[in-house]
Amino acid sequence: MMIKKNGKIITFYSYKGGVGRTMALANVAFLAAQNNLRVLVMDWDLEAPGLGYYFRGMLEIQDSKAVKEAPGVLNILWDWNCSFRKCGSEKEFDNLKSRFSSGSPFESCRRSLLPETLLQRGCLDIIGAGSQQIECDDTRSYEEALAHFSWPKFYDETAGGFALKSLRTWAKDNYDVILIDSRTGLADVAGICTMQLPDMVALCFILNRQNIDGVARISGVIRANRSDEVEIRAIPMRVSQKNTPEESDASSRAISELTRIGGFSPDSLLEDFRILTVKASDSIPFYETLAPIVAQHPRLDPLTMNYALLAEELLGRAIDLPDIPQDLLDHIRRRIQPKHATIEYLKSLETADPSRAAGELQRLIESALDSETEETGRLDDEYLSALVDASFQIDEVAEDPLQEFSLKNATLDLLRGLSQIRDAIFWGPQLVAAIEKYLDESRFYLEVEEELELLEELDVLLAENSTSSSKLKRIAFRRRTAWLYLNHQKIEATMQTVGEFQILLKDLLKESSRLSMVAIEDIAVAEADASLLTGKVLATKKSYKDAYEQFKSGLSKLESIKSLSARNDASQMGFRLRYALATLDSKTISREEAANYAIDAVRTSGSYAGAIFSFNELALVILSVSDPVNYALDYVEGILHLQKVRSGSKIEHFYGRQPTIASQFLETATKLIEIIGSAHDPRAPYLVKGLAVVADSILKNLTRRRQTVGRIKMDEITTSREKLIKVLVRFGLSFDELPELSGEGIATSRRLNLDK
């Protein structure tokens, strides 16, 4: 019987990509395994997995392929979801819990990353992001399974927390060290990796403002939620070997923010900066690998020694550098050396200079395109695929947007050429995927005409495939095209495009018996969008009654499928339809009906932030009712509930950006408080206090930005603030917990005497 390990779970987290997080994790894992520890690495970067790349060349081709094709995290999540939904009794649910408690779903996913020749008593296993095909009620591609996985449903409807708790217990019981590669940013997955699973979080960051602010916020959130249960370490990365004045300033700012917002003690932070800093190195290769493998003399290699020291500090034990036989090293190096100019895996330039990498990659792509068009020599498909993939990963580290766009356009040109000159069946889908990715990542930077051209090209390519999934993609992108036309007042083009995707919808509905529930839901959302677009067009033509009927029809389509309530896109669509009805011409819809739609828009908005952005507009609808008391109570109650449950953007984040919009919020809040404050309703005091707390938070946000906003602009808000305070005083509100409203803060240029 194996002795339980009570292993240590460490999450490597970075707010942005390109800092060297995954490379650091891989090197720490390798060194730990070489020091006789049982090590498990898990790739939780589900949107952009790549942890396994760092161990290429360690295994024979057949074993390496088995690792790549193995089930992983996403398989585990869908296994639990689908099995839970099939439980028809308490006994079946108990059996499901027993299966996960036994660890069998996790055992089936783990694979070894190192051969026995590189190990003595330790091991290095991986649970990857997932297999290319995910089995559930039906078989889905990894991308489709990820796109349709809902974290709210996982927790609220299928008790998924038990699955994660079981995974955590199994990992700690079987390994000395568990290293998690987390998703970047503030996504749900990042929250799981930094708060629910780990014993320690290693915050990896480079010394720029965005990275510093991001990890400081995450640190603060972890401390607020897990207190002393999770140890947090700060790991500055890509730090220059030369201590320049600019870098010293950046380090000082990082220490200040991590102390002030992240909750670090100054002493512990200074110690982390002294011991854990990973220095930049010119010798880092342009492909994923491990420092001890490529270093000519590991004990003299600064990067290898850096990672060894990092491993010692995080694991709390001495780490010796491995003695790897030279013939084995040479064998591994031959395997991992890219086939063309050491660029095959350039996509993961997490620690190299981004500008240099992007420039070299563009040169290679243009060279490849010349080779194809001039027929000077046929490059193999594997190399070309890697080249294409690399260019669309560079956006995580690219610092120059123009260079990034130039690179992506060159890649699209290469794919266009390949799909015409070579096998269109192989290269056509890659061109489709590349255009989709370009549109998704560049939508805020593309010129309108360029975006429309790409959307039209994509529609032509997708039309060559008559499958239901291809039709659903066409519908999604035709919807985007229609909104693009509408936003630029191209009414005829809008309606023509709506007509095109409505024809596709009718085709799909003819085969509805063969469609999955997810596809049925997609169709309902698209039908609702068609109604919203048509209603918007009718409203611009002042056909308000017909617009009203279209908006109502769109809502009916959404409400006809109950399972849509958990989908973010459906919540957003529902909000937009209700907002359109609430703000429709007053001669078409009564003020009472409009107010009810405004309230419903807030209550059903889910994770969509539209209710927050539209607070003032919807409040004006409420205030337009002849007797607005009950409507105002319900509206404010809905807004405050959103404020309480939202984990992302809150009211103060949006309205606390600058004085003008903050003043607008305070004016609207004052009017609402005047109405609900005198209401004979038990909710009234709570709602008045709730709005006051939000207003105080908005002023506090402005306080933090006072140096950039300026004193004169800050004074603009004084009148709105004083009006609100007088109304609050009239209703007897205590100001003990409202420093900015009471005058104890410094959001305004003078204190206000509350006794007046």
mmCIF file of C-alpha atoms in Angstrom, residues 320-661:
data_model
loop_
_atom_site.group_PDB
_atom_site.id
_atom_site.type_symbol
_atom_site.label_atom_id
_atom_site.label_comp_id
_atom_site.label_asym_id
_atom_site.label_seq_id
_atom_site.Cartn_x
_atom_site.Cartn_y
_atom_site.Cartn_z
ATOM 1 C CA ASP A 320 21.267 19.362 -6.825
ATOM 2 C CA LEU A 321 21.898 19.755 -10.538
ATOM 3 C CA PRO A 322 21.544 16.452 -12.394
ATOM 4 C CA ASP A 323 24.420 14.656 -14.051
ATOM 5 C CA ILE A 324 22.967 13.581 -17.392
ATOM 6 C CA PRO A 325 25.110 11.274 -19.569
ATOM 7 C CA GLN A 326 26.511 13.149 -22.566
ATOM 8 C CA ASP A 327 25.282 10.610 -25.118
ATOM 9 C CA LEU A 328 21.721 10.929 -23.753
ATOM 10 C CA LEU A 329 21.969 14.730 -23.821
ATOM 11 C CA ASP A 330 23.115 14.684 -27.439
ATOM 12 C CA HIS A 331 20.246 12.347 -28.346
ATOM 13 C CA ILE A 332 17.667 14.645 -26.703
ATOM 14 C CA ARG A 333 19.154 17.766 -28.305
ATOM 15 C CA ARG A 334 18.950 16.218 -31.773
ATOM 16 C CA ARG A 335 15.282 15.471 -31.216
ATOM 17 C CA ILE A 336 14.288 18.948 -30.048
ATOM 18 C CA GLN A 337 16.318 20.974 -32.552
ATOM 19 C CA PRO A 338 13.769 22.561 -34.931
ATOM 20 C CA LYS A 339 14.034 21.631 -38.563
ATOM 21 C CA HIS A 340 14.380 25.109 -40.021
ATOM 22 C CA ALA A 341 16.571 27.823 -38.545
ATOM 23 C CA THR A 342 15.559 26.958 -34.960
ATOM 24 C CA ILE A 343 12.149 28.568 -35.556
ATOM 25 C CA GLU A 344 9.719 25.638 -35.575
ATOM 26 C CA TYR A 345 8.510 26.414 -32.087
ATOM 27 C CA LEU A 346 9.044 30.153 -32.072
ATOM 28 C CA LYS A 347 5.475 30.611 -30.848
ATOM 29 C CA SER A 348 6.514 30.327 -27.215
ATOM 30 C CA LEU A 349 9.043 33.152 -27.002
ATOM 31 C CA GLU A 350 8.135 33.674 -23.375
ATOM 32 C CA THR A 351 11.556 34.905 -22.351
ATOM 33 C CA ALA A 352 13.152 36.052 -25.602
ATOM 34 C CA ASP A 353 13.011 39.570 -27.013
ATOM 35 C CA PRO A 354 9.553 39.831 -28.661
ATOM 36 C CA SER A 355 10.560 42.320 -31.363
ATOM 37 C CA ARG A 356 13.535 40.205 -32.456
ATOM 38 C CA ALA A 357 11.381 37.054 -32.467
ATOM 39 C CA ALA A 358 8.551 38.617 -34.480
ATOM 40 C CA GLY A 359 10.968 40.064 -37.028
ATOM 41 C CA GLU A 360 12.709 36.728 -37.546
ATOM 42 C CA LEU A 361 9.391 34.918 -37.817
ATOM 43 C CA GLN A 362 8.095 37.347 -40.442
ATOM 44 C CA ARG A 363 11.271 36.821 -42.488
ATOM 45 C CA LEU A 364 10.736 33.053 -42.403
ATOM 46 C CA ILE A 365 7.064 33.322 -43.385
ATOM 47 C CA GLU A 366 7.865 35.571 -46.326
ATOM 48 C CA SER A 367 10.628 33.168 -47.330
ATOM 49 C CA ALA A 368 8.166 30.265 -47.155
ATOM 50 C CA LEU A 369 5.666 32.172 -49.302
ATOM 51 C CA ASP A 370 8.392 32.872 -51.880
ATOM 52 C CA SER A 371 9.303 29.183 -51.898
ATOM 53 C CA GLU A 372 5.694 28.237 -52.674
ATOM 54 C CA THR A 373 4.959 30.850 -55.331
ATOM 55 C CA GLU A 374 8.331 30.558 -57.082
ATOM 56 C CA GLU A 375 8.541 26.775 -56.612
ATOM 57 C CA THR A 376 12.166 27.068 -55.453
ATOM 58 C CA GLY A 377 11.797 24.145 -53.077
ATOM 59 C CA ARG A 378 8.978 22.360 -51.310
ATOM 60 C CA LEU A 379 8.875 22.856 -47.533
ATOM 61 C CA ASP A 380 7.290 20.058 -45.535
ATOM 62 C CA ASP A 381 3.782 20.482 -44.157
ATOM 63 C CA GLU A 382 4.841 19.960 -40.534
ATOM 64 C CA TYR A 383 7.249 22.885 -40.672
ATOM 65 C CA LEU A 384 4.745 25.154 -42.418
ATOM 66 C CA SER A 385 2.044 24.289 -39.866
ATOM 67 C CA ALA A 386 4.411 25.128 -37.011
ATOM 68 C CA LEU A 387 5.337 28.393 -38.703
ATOM 69 C CA VAL A 388 1.668 29.367 -39.063
ATOM 70 C CA ASP A 389 0.893 28.386 -35.480
ATOM 71 C CA ALA A 390 3.858 30.376 -34.193
ATOM 72 C CA SER A 391 2.745 33.605 -35.832
ATOM 73 C CA PHE A 392 -0.664 33.430 -34.181
ATOM 74 C CA GLN A 393 0.856 32.836 -30.759
ATOM 75 C CA ILE A 394 3.189 35.819 -30.951
ATOM 76 C CA ASP A 395 0.421 38.227 -29.910
ATOM 77 C CA GLU A 396 0.965 37.162 -26.305
ATOM 78 C CA VAL A 397 4.457 38.640 -26.323
ATOM 79 C CA ALA A 398 4.440 41.128 -29.209
ATOM 80 C CA GLU A 399 4.996 44.677 -28.005
ATOM 81 C CA ASP A 400 4.508 46.495 -31.328
ATOM 82 C CA PRO A 401 0.897 46.252 -32.672
ATOM 83 C CA LEU A 402 1.957 47.245 -36.203
ATOM 84 C CA GLN A 403 4.566 44.487 -36.247
ATOM 85 C CA GLU A 404 1.980 42.035 -34.931
ATOM 86 C CA PHE A 405 -0.573 42.938 -37.637
ATOM 87 C CA SER A 406 2.073 42.798 -40.343
ATOM 88 C CA LEU A 407 3.074 39.332 -39.181
ATOM 89 C CA LYS A 408 -0.496 38.048 -39.099
ATOM 90 C CA ASN A 409 -1.290 39.442 -42.540
ATOM 91 C CA ALA A 410 1.823 37.763 -43.940
ATOM 92 C CA THR A 411 0.626 34.505 -42.356
ATOM 93 C CA LEU A 412 -2.820 34.837 -43.944
ATOM 94 C CA ASP A 413 -1.185 35.418 -47.325
ATOM 95 C CA LEU A 414 0.896 32.267 -46.827
ATOM 96 C CA LEU A 415 -2.208 30.227 -45.962
ATOM 97 C CA ARG A 416 -4.119 31.621 -48.946
ATOM 98 C CA GLY A 417 -1.268 30.550 -51.186
ATOM 99 C CA LEU A 418 -1.013 27.106 -49.609
ATOM 100 C CA SER A 419 -4.757 26.456 -49.887
ATOM 101 C CA GLN A 420 -4.603 27.261 -53.613
ATOM 102 C CA ILE A 421 -1.288 25.611 -54.539
ATOM 103 C CA ARG A 422 -1.399 22.588 -52.231
ATOM 104 C CA ASP A 423 -4.144 20.397 -50.766
ATOM 105 C CA ALA A 424 -7.142 22.674 -50.055
ATOM 106 C CA ILE A 425 -8.688 19.998 -47.820
ATOM 107 C CA PHE A 426 -5.664 20.236 -45.502
ATOM 108 C CA TRP A 427 -4.865 23.958 -45.720
ATOM 109 C CA GLY A 428 -8.390 25.346 -46.163
ATOM 110 C CA PRO A 429 -9.450 24.657 -42.549
ATOM 111 C CA GLN A 430 -6.199 26.218 -41.322
ATOM 112 C CA LEU A 431 -6.952 29.356 -43.338
ATOM 113 C CA VAL A 432 -10.449 29.433 -41.847
ATOM 114 C CA ALA A 433 -9.064 29.035 -38.325
ATOM 115 C CA ALA A 434 -6.455 31.740 -38.947
ATOM 116 C CA ILE A 435 -9.025 34.255 -40.190
ATOM 117 C CA GLU A 436 -11.291 33.430 -37.228
ATOM 118 C CA LYS A 437 -8.428 33.998 -34.800
ATOM 119 C CA TYR A 438 -7.392 37.219 -36.511
ATOM 120 C CA LEU A 439 -10.955 38.547 -36.390
ATOM 121 C CA ASP A 440 -11.341 37.545 -32.759
ATOM 122 C CA GLU A 441 -8.091 39.075 -31.517
ATOM 123 C CA SER A 442 -8.001 42.192 -33.705
ATOM 124 C CA ARG A 443 -11.644 43.286 -33.782
ATOM 125 C CA PHE A 444 -10.976 46.529 -31.889
ATOM 126 C CA TYR A 445 -8.121 47.532 -34.193
ATOM 127 C CA LEU A 446 -9.367 46.577 -37.658
ATOM 128 C CA GLU A 447 -10.648 49.207 -40.069
ATOM 129 C CA VAL A 448 -14.299 48.599 -40.972
ATOM 130 C CA GLU A 449 -13.641 47.795 -44.613
ATOM 131 C CA GLU A 450 -10.819 45.391 -43.717
ATOM 132 C CA GLU A 451 -13.026 43.605 -41.192
ATOM 133 C CA LEU A 452 -15.866 43.306 -43.697
ATOM 134 C CA GLU A 453 -13.514 41.904 -46.351
ATOM 135 C CA LEU A 454 -12.237 39.247 -43.924
ATOM 136 C CA LEU A 455 -15.780 38.343 -42.873
ATOM 137 C CA GLU A 456 -16.892 37.973 -46.493
ATOM 138 C CA GLU A 457 -13.821 35.842 -47.295
ATOM 139 C CA LEU A 458 -14.537 33.659 -44.274
ATOM 140 C CA ASP A 459 -18.170 33.168 -45.319
ATOM 141 C CA VAL A 460 -17.118 31.998 -48.782
ATOM 142 C CA LEU A 461 -14.664 29.502 -47.271
ATOM 143 C CA LEU A 462 -17.171 28.161 -44.738
ATOM 144 C CA ALA A 463 -19.856 27.803 -47.442
ATOM 145 C CA GLU A 464 -17.717 25.078 -49.041
ATOM 146 C CA ASN A 465 -18.623 22.813 -46.112
ATOM 147 C CA SER A 466 -22.309 21.952 -45.633
ATOM 148 C CA THR A 467 -22.058 20.453 -42.128
ATOM 149 C CA SER A 468 -24.227 21.821 -39.333
ATOM 150 C CA SER A 469 -21.187 23.056 -37.388
ATOM 151 C CA SER A 470 -19.997 24.976 -40.459
ATOM 152 C CA LYS A 471 -23.452 26.517 -40.895
ATOM 153 C CA LEU A 472 -23.489 27.560 -37.242
ATOM 154 C CA LYS A 473 -20.122 29.245 -37.710
ATOM 155 C CA ARG A 474 -21.396 31.028 -40.828
ATOM 156 C CA ILE A 475 -24.412 32.253 -38.873
ATOM 157 C CA ALA A 476 -22.219 33.563 -36.042
ATOM 158 C CA PHE A 477 -20.005 35.519 -38.424
ATOM 159 C CA ARG A 478 -22.933 36.769 -40.556
ATOM 160 C CA ARG A 479 -24.463 38.120 -37.338
ATOM 161 C CA ARG A 480 -21.229 39.975 -36.656
ATOM 162 C CA THR A 481 -21.266 41.302 -40.236
ATOM 163 C CA ALA A 482 -24.847 42.522 -39.859
ATOM 164 C CA TRP A 483 -24.040 44.452 -36.679
ATOM 165 C CA LEU A 484 -21.015 45.969 -38.353
ATOM 166 C CA TYR A 485 -23.218 47.213 -41.182
ATOM 167 C CA LEU A 486 -25.889 48.495 -38.783
ATOM 168 C CA ASN A 487 -23.394 50.354 -36.598
ATOM 169 C CA HIS A 488 -22.264 52.223 -39.714
ATOM 170 C CA GLN A 489 -25.819 53.015 -40.868
ATOM 171 C CA LYS A 490 -25.731 50.647 -43.862
ATOM 172 C CA ILE A 491 -29.382 49.638 -43.494
ATOM 173 C CA GLU A 492 -29.895 47.721 -46.750
ATOM 174 C CA ALA A 493 -26.696 45.718 -46.282
ATOM 175 C CA THR A 494 -27.797 44.945 -42.709
ATOM 176 C CA MET A 495 -31.134 43.482 -43.749
ATOM 177 C CA GLN A 496 -29.582 41.569 -46.657
ATOM 178 C CA THR A 497 -27.126 39.940 -44.246
ATOM 179 C CA VAL A 498 -29.898 39.165 -41.738
ATOM 180 C CA GLY A 499 -31.812 37.491 -44.558
ATOM 181 C CA GLU A 500 -28.760 35.392 -45.434
ATOM 182 C CA PHE A 501 -28.292 33.943 -41.970
ATOM 183 C CA GLN A 502 -32.064 33.446 -41.533
ATOM 184 C CA ILE A 503 -31.960 31.139 -44.592
ATOM 185 C CA LEU A 504 -29.165 29.185 -42.904
ATOM 186 C CA LEU A 505 -31.232 29.006 -39.715
ATOM 187 C CA LYS A 506 -34.170 27.537 -41.617
ATOM 188 C CA ASP A 507 -31.882 24.927 -43.187
ATOM 189 C CA LEU A 508 -30.596 23.907 -39.756
ATOM 190 C CA LEU A 509 -34.082 23.695 -38.246
ATOM 191 C CA LYS A 510 -35.028 21.144 -40.904
ATOM 192 C CA GLU A 511 -32.476 18.788 -39.357
ATOM 193 C CA SER A 512 -33.169 19.739 -35.719
ATOM 194 C CA SER A 513 -33.747 16.111 -34.696
ATOM 195 C CA ARG A 514 -30.057 15.397 -35.376
ATOM 196 C CA LEU A 515 -28.692 18.506 -33.652
ATOM 197 C CA SER A 516 -27.203 18.619 -30.162
ATOM 198 C CA MET A 517 -28.839 20.696 -27.435
ATOM 199 C CA VAL A 518 -25.973 23.175 -27.675
ATOM 200 C CA ALA A 519 -26.689 23.661 -31.399
ATOM 201 C CA ILE A 520 -30.419 24.142 -30.655
ATOM 202 C CA GLU A 521 -29.461 26.819 -28.136
ATOM 203 C CA ASP A 522 -27.128 28.487 -30.658
ATOM 204 C CA ILE A 523 -29.988 28.649 -33.154
ATOM 205 C CA ALA A 524 -32.352 30.229 -30.602
ATOM 206 C CA VAL A 525 -29.794 32.939 -29.760
ATOM 207 C CA ALA A 526 -29.235 33.623 -33.479
ATOM 208 C CA GLU A 527 -33.001 33.870 -34.102
ATOM 209 C CA ALA A 528 -33.285 36.337 -31.236
ATOM 210 C CA ASP A 529 -30.410 38.332 -32.714
ATOM 211 C CA ALA A 530 -32.205 38.450 -36.075
ATOM 212 C CA SER A 531 -35.223 39.932 -34.291
ATOM 213 C CA LEU A 532 -33.052 42.457 -32.462
ATOM 214 C CA LEU A 533 -31.316 43.546 -35.675
ATOM 215 C CA THR A 534 -34.605 43.798 -37.565
ATOM 216 C CA GLY A 535 -36.174 45.758 -34.709
ATOM 217 C CA LYS A 536 -33.240 48.164 -34.639
ATOM 218 C CA VAL A 537 -33.595 48.777 -38.387
ATOM 219 C CA LEU A 538 -37.330 49.354 -38.025
ATOM 220 C CA ALA A 539 -36.727 51.779 -35.169
ATOM 221 C CA THR A 540 -34.339 53.824 -37.310
ATOM 222 C CA LYS A 541 -37.178 54.074 -39.851
ATOM 223 C CA LYS A 542 -39.498 55.205 -37.011
ATOM 224 C CA SER A 543 -41.640 52.067 -37.408
ATOM 225 C CA TYR A 544 -41.736 51.735 -33.642
ATOM 226 C CA LYS A 545 -44.756 49.431 -33.407
ATOM 227 C CA ASP A 546 -43.172 46.900 -35.766
ATOM 228 C CA ALA A 547 -39.882 47.247 -33.888
ATOM 229 C CA TYR A 548 -41.738 46.523 -30.630
ATOM 230 C CA GLU A 549 -43.148 43.297 -32.105
ATOM 231 C CA GLN A 550 -39.686 42.209 -33.312
ATOM 232 C CA PHE A 551 -38.101 42.772 -29.896
ATOM 233 C CA LYS A 552 -40.934 40.842 -28.205
ATOM 234 C CA SER A 553 -40.535 38.026 -30.725
ATOM 235 C CA GLY A 554 -36.806 37.835 -29.958
ATOM 236 C CA LEU A 555 -37.492 37.504 -26.246
ATOM 237 C CA SER A 556 -40.028 34.755 -26.856
ATOM 238 C CA LYS A 557 -37.444 32.757 -28.801
ATOM 239 C CA LEU A 558 -34.974 33.005 -25.920
ATOM 240 C CA GLU A 559 -37.550 32.190 -23.258
ATOM 241 C CA SER A 560 -38.757 29.107 -25.166
ATOM 242 C CA ILE A 561 -35.572 27.214 -24.247
ATOM 243 C CA LYS A 562 -35.061 27.106 -20.483
ATOM 244 C CA SER A 563 -31.460 25.862 -20.626
ATOM 245 C CA LEU A 564 -30.407 29.162 -22.223
ATOM 246 C CA SER A 565 -30.605 30.939 -18.869
ATOM 247 C CA ALA A 566 -27.104 29.732 -17.947
ATOM 248 C CA ARG A 567 -25.446 30.898 -21.179
ATOM 249 C CA ASN A 568 -23.635 34.218 -21.133
ATOM 250 C CA ASP A 569 -24.441 35.032 -24.766
ATOM 251 C CA ALA A 570 -28.134 34.372 -24.112
ATOM 252 C CA SER A 571 -28.071 36.611 -21.025
ATOM 253 C CA GLN A 572 -26.460 39.341 -23.093
ATOM 254 C CA MET A 573 -29.016 38.928 -25.875
ATOM 255 C CA GLY A 574 -31.872 38.976 -23.370
ATOM 256 C CA PHE A 575 -30.540 42.158 -21.813
ATOM 257 C CA ARG A 576 -30.180 43.887 -25.178
ATOM 258 C CA LEU A 577 -33.737 42.991 -26.180
ATOM 259 C CA ARG A 578 -35.194 44.165 -22.875
ATOM 260 C CA TYR A 579 -33.095 47.330 -23.019
ATOM 261 C CA ALA A 580 -34.410 47.991 -26.542
ATOM 262 C CA LEU A 581 -37.992 47.574 -25.310
ATOM 263 C CA ALA A 582 -37.423 49.717 -22.211
ATOM 264 C CA THR A 583 -35.960 52.589 -24.219
ATOM 265 C CA LEU A 584 -38.365 52.393 -27.168
ATOM 266 C CA ASP A 585 -40.401 55.433 -28.211
ATOM 267 C CA SER A 586 -42.758 56.418 -25.368
ATOM 268 C CA LYS A 587 -45.783 56.549 -27.705
ATOM 269 C CA THR A 588 -45.343 52.874 -28.536
ATOM 270 C CA ILE A 589 -44.946 51.391 -25.056
ATOM 271 C CA SER A 590 -46.405 52.572 -21.759
ATOM 272 C CA ARG A 591 -44.016 53.923 -19.152
ATOM 273 C CA GLU A 592 -45.041 51.147 -16.759
ATOM 274 C CA GLU A 593 -44.324 48.393 -19.288
ATOM 275 C CA ALA A 594 -41.020 50.044 -20.204
ATOM 276 C CA ALA A 595 -40.068 50.202 -16.516
ATOM 277 C CA ASN A 596 -40.835 46.506 -16.097
ATOM 278 C CA TYR A 597 -38.538 45.702 -19.011
ATOM 279 C CA ALA A 598 -35.823 47.863 -17.445
ATOM 280 C CA ILE A 599 -36.117 45.940 -14.185
ATOM 281 C CA ASP A 600 -36.143 42.579 -15.982
ATOM 282 C CA ALA A 601 -33.086 43.643 -17.994
ATOM 283 C CA VAL A 602 -31.160 44.086 -14.752
ATOM 284 C CA ARG A 603 -32.470 40.941 -13.080
ATOM 285 C CA THR A 604 -31.683 38.635 -15.992
ATOM 286 C CA SER A 605 -28.400 40.148 -17.200
ATOM 287 C CA GLY A 606 -26.277 37.444 -15.529
ATOM 288 C CA SER A 607 -22.563 38.022 -15.996
ATOM 289 C CA TYR A 608 -23.128 40.566 -18.783
ATOM 290 C CA ALA A 609 -22.089 44.034 -17.627
ATOM 291 C CA GLY A 610 -24.674 45.905 -19.723
ATOM 292 C CA ALA A 611 -26.846 46.711 -16.711
ATOM 293 C CA ILE A 612 -23.915 48.474 -15.067
ATOM 294 C CA PHE A 613 -22.994 50.455 -18.184
ATOM 295 C CA SER A 614 -26.656 51.396 -18.737
ATOM 296 C CA PHE A 615 -27.499 52.322 -15.136
ATOM 297 C CA ASN A 616 -28.388 55.950 -15.926
ATOM 298 C CA GLU A 617 -30.399 55.223 -19.082
ATOM 299 C CA LEU A 618 -32.507 52.514 -17.424
ATOM 300 C CA ALA A 619 -32.954 54.636 -14.303
ATOM 301 C CA LEU A 620 -34.421 57.424 -16.463
ATOM 302 C CA VAL A 621 -37.022 54.921 -17.694
ATOM 303 C CA ILE A 622 -37.904 54.110 -14.075
ATOM 304 C CA LEU A 623 -38.107 57.792 -13.166
ATOM 305 C CA SER A 624 -40.436 58.504 -16.107
ATOM 306 C CA VAL A 625 -43.281 56.481 -14.521
ATOM 307 C CA SER A 626 -45.990 58.640 -12.944
ATOM 308 C CA ASP A 627 -45.803 56.684 -9.663
ATOM 309 C CA PRO A 628 -42.241 55.290 -9.677
ATOM 310 C CA VAL A 629 -41.845 54.162 -6.034
ATOM 311 C CA ASN A 630 -42.240 50.390 -6.434
ATOM 312 C CA TYR A 631 -40.399 50.383 -9.751
ATOM 313 C CA ALA A 632 -37.502 52.304 -8.221
ATOM 314 C CA LEU A 633 -37.328 49.884 -5.284
ATOM 315 C CA ASP A 634 -37.194 46.859 -7.602
ATOM 316 C CA TYR A 635 -34.684 48.502 -9.947
ATOM 317 C CA VAL A 636 -32.241 49.503 -7.209
ATOM 318 C CA GLU A 637 -32.619 46.101 -5.555
ATOM 319 C CA GLY A 638 -31.661 44.448 -8.850
ATOM 320 C CA ILE A 639 -28.673 46.743 -9.374
ATOM 321 C CA LEU A 640 -27.346 46.142 -5.856
ATOM 322 C CA HIS A 641 -27.763 42.394 -6.261
ATOM 323 C CA LEU A 642 -25.653 42.552 -9.422
ATOM 324 C CA GLN A 643 -23.074 44.608 -7.557
ATOM 325 C CA LYS A 644 -22.937 41.929 -4.863
ATOM 326 C CA VAL A 645 -22.648 38.820 -7.050
ATOM 327 C CA ARG A 646 -20.458 40.111 -9.880
ATOM 328 C CA SER A 647 -16.811 39.066 -9.727
ATOM 329 C CA GLY A 648 -15.741 41.248 -12.649
ATOM 330 C CA SER A 649 -16.620 44.857 -13.475
ATOM 331 C CA LYS A 650 -18.495 46.642 -10.728
ATOM 332 C CA ILE A 651 -20.268 50.006 -10.760
ATOM 333 C CA GLU A 652 -17.361 51.877 -9.152
ATOM 334 C CA HIS A 653 -14.926 50.544 -11.738
ATOM 335 C CA PHE A 654 -16.963 52.035 -14.585
ATOM 336 C CA TYR A 655 -18.299 55.261 -13.047
ATOM 337 C CA GLY A 656 -15.198 55.938 -10.952
ATOM 338 C CA ARG A 657 -12.976 56.486 -14.002
ATOM 339 C CA GLN A 658 -13.466 60.233 -14.364
ATOM 340 C CA PRO A 659 -15.565 62.999 -12.747
ATOM 341 C CA THR A 660 -18.103 63.623 -15.516
ATOM 342 C CA ILE A 661 -19.606 60.113 -15.557
#
